PDB file of C-alpha atoms in Angstrom:
ATOM      1  CA  MET A   1     183.431-148.910 -44.631  1.00 88.00           C
ATOM      2  CA  GLU A   2     180.515-147.571 -46.640  1.00 94.00           C
ATOM      3  CA  LYS A   3     178.143-150.482 -47.254  1.00 96.00           C
ATOM      4  CA  SER A   4     176.877-150.676 -50.824  1.00 97.00           C
ATOM      5  CA  PHE A   5     175.643-154.205 -51.586  1.00 97.00           C
ATOM      6  CA  TYR A   6     175.503-157.658 -50.094  1.00 97.00           C
ATOM      7  CA  TYR A   7     174.899-161.341 -50.710  1.00 97.00           C
ATOM      8  CA  SER A   8     173.087-163.586 -48.255  1.00 96.00           C
ATOM      9  CA  ILE A   9     174.707-166.990 -47.973  1.00 96.00           C
ATOM     10  CA  PRO A  10     174.464-170.073 -45.749  1.00 96.00           C
ATOM     11  CA  TRP A  11     177.053-170.393 -42.962  1.00 94.00           C
ATOM     12  CA  SER A  12     178.445-173.464 -44.705  1.00 94.00           C
ATOM     13  CA  GLU A  13     179.809-171.310 -47.570  1.00 93.00           C
ATOM     14  CA  VAL A  14     181.490-168.624 -45.456  1.00 95.00           C
ATOM     15  CA  SER A  15     184.914-170.278 -45.175  1.00 95.00           C
ATOM     16  CA  TYR A  16     185.385-170.859 -48.912  1.00 93.00           C
ATOM     17  CA  LEU A  17     184.150-167.401 -49.926  1.00 95.00           C
ATOM     18  CA  LYS A  18     186.124-165.626 -47.199  1.00 95.00           C
ATOM     19  CA  GLU A  19     189.311-167.352 -48.323  1.00 96.00           C
ATOM     20  CA  ALA A  20     188.663-166.551 -52.004  1.00 94.00           C
ATOM     21  CA  MET A  21     187.928-162.864 -51.393  1.00 96.00           C
ATOM     22  CA  THR A  22     190.878-162.452 -49.037  1.00 96.00           C
ATOM     23  CA  SER A  23     193.232-163.922 -51.632  1.00 96.00           C
ATOM     24  CA  MET A  24     191.838-161.470 -54.246  1.00 94.00           C
ATOM     25  CA  GLN A  25     192.177-158.584 -51.735  1.00 96.00           C
ATOM     26  CA  ILE A  26     188.478-157.703 -52.014  1.00 96.00           C
ATOM     27  CA  PRO A  27     187.174-155.694 -49.033  1.00 97.00           C
ATOM     28  CA  PHE A  28     184.142-157.140 -47.229  1.00 97.00           C
ATOM     29  CA  VAL A  29     182.526-157.633 -43.835  1.00 97.00           C
ATOM     30  CA  ILE A  30     180.322-160.453 -42.575  1.00 96.00           C
ATOM     31  CA  GLU A  31     177.087-159.477 -40.814  1.00 96.00           C
ATOM     32  CA  GLN A  32     174.601-161.461 -38.762  1.00 93.00           C
ATOM     33  CA  PRO A  33     170.840-161.076 -39.306  1.00 92.00           C
ATOM     34  CA  SER A  34     169.431-157.845 -37.836  1.00 90.00           C
ATOM     35  CA  ASN A  35     166.394-155.575 -38.085  1.00 89.00           C
ATOM     36  CA  LYS A  36     168.166-153.670 -40.843  1.00 88.00           C
ATOM     37  CA  LEU A  37     169.253-156.809 -42.661  1.00 91.00           C
ATOM     38  CA  PRO A  38     166.721-159.616 -42.203  1.00 88.00           C
ATOM     39  CA  LEU A  39     168.100-162.954 -43.355  1.00 94.00           C
ATOM     40  CA  GLU A  40     166.847-166.509 -43.315  1.00 93.00           C
ATOM     41  CA  GLU A  41     167.818-168.751 -40.418  1.00 93.00           C
ATOM     42  CA  GLY A  42     171.328-170.112 -40.889  1.00 94.00           C
ATOM     43  CA  GLU A  43     172.360-167.302 -43.249  1.00 96.00           C
ATOM     44  CA  VAL A  44     174.800-164.417 -42.955  1.00 97.00           C
ATOM     45  CA  ALA A  45     175.438-161.463 -45.232  1.00 97.00           C
ATOM     46  CA  ILE A  46     178.701-160.701 -46.933  1.00 97.00           C
ATOM     47  CA  VAL A  47     178.681-156.929 -47.344  1.00 97.00           C
ATOM     48  CA  PHE A  48     180.792-154.919 -49.789  1.00 98.00           C
ATOM     49  CA  PRO A  49     181.613-151.237 -50.324  1.00 98.00           C
ATOM     50  CA  ASN A  50     181.345-149.488 -53.691  1.00 96.00           C
ATOM     51  CA  MET A  51     184.047-150.864 -55.941  1.00 96.00           C
ATOM     52  CA  HIS A  52     185.493-150.605 -59.411  1.00 95.00           C
ATOM     53  CA  VAL A  53     183.488-152.435 -62.079  1.00 95.00           C
ATOM     54  CA  ARG A  54     186.379-154.805 -62.772  1.00 95.00           C
ATOM     55  CA  VAL A  55     186.478-155.906 -59.122  1.00 95.00           C
ATOM     56  CA  TYR A  56     182.671-156.125 -58.968  1.00 96.00           C
ATOM     57  CA  ASN A  57     182.748-158.507 -61.936  1.00 96.00           C
ATOM     58  CA  HIS A  58     185.040-160.849 -59.962  1.00 95.00           C
ATOM     59  CA  VAL A  59     182.614-160.733 -57.027  1.00 97.00           C
ATOM     60  CA  ARG A  60     179.617-161.319 -59.307  1.00 97.00           C
ATOM     61  CA  GLU A  61     181.337-164.352 -60.854  1.00 96.00           C
ATOM     62  CA  LEU A  62     182.212-165.722 -57.417  1.00 95.00           C
ATOM     63  CA  PHE A  63     178.567-165.517 -56.272  1.00 96.00           C
ATOM     64  CA  ASN A  64     177.012-166.301 -59.688  1.00 96.00           C
ATOM     65  CA  SER A  65     174.648-163.311 -59.459  1.00 96.00           C
ATOM     66  CA  HIS A  66     174.374-159.596 -58.803  1.00 96.00           C
ATOM     67  CA  GLY A  67     174.394-158.404 -55.216  1.00 95.00           C
ATOM     68  CA  LEU A  68     171.448-156.847 -53.377  1.00 96.00           C
ATOM     69  CA  ARG A  69     171.505-153.169 -52.452  1.00 96.00           C
ATOM     70  CA  TYR A  70     172.376-152.656 -48.794  1.00 96.00           C
ATOM     71  CA  PRO A  71     169.442-151.005 -46.980  1.00 93.00           C
ATOM     72  CA  GLU A  72     169.956-147.408 -45.856  1.00 85.00           C
TER      73      GLU A  72
END
């Protein structure tokens, strides 16, 4: 999967968001903090590929903000 953008979220929100995105058939992966993707303690990143604007709008509404560009 080509990684385009991500959201950093606390572990406590992973279950709800994972279930919501799976039911909407939105592709994603969950990543732990790394040198490439530094996150705060207790956070993970939900990473997405490029997607159609209509699907992105669903993601943006789910997270209440725009995603961050995935580092190259």
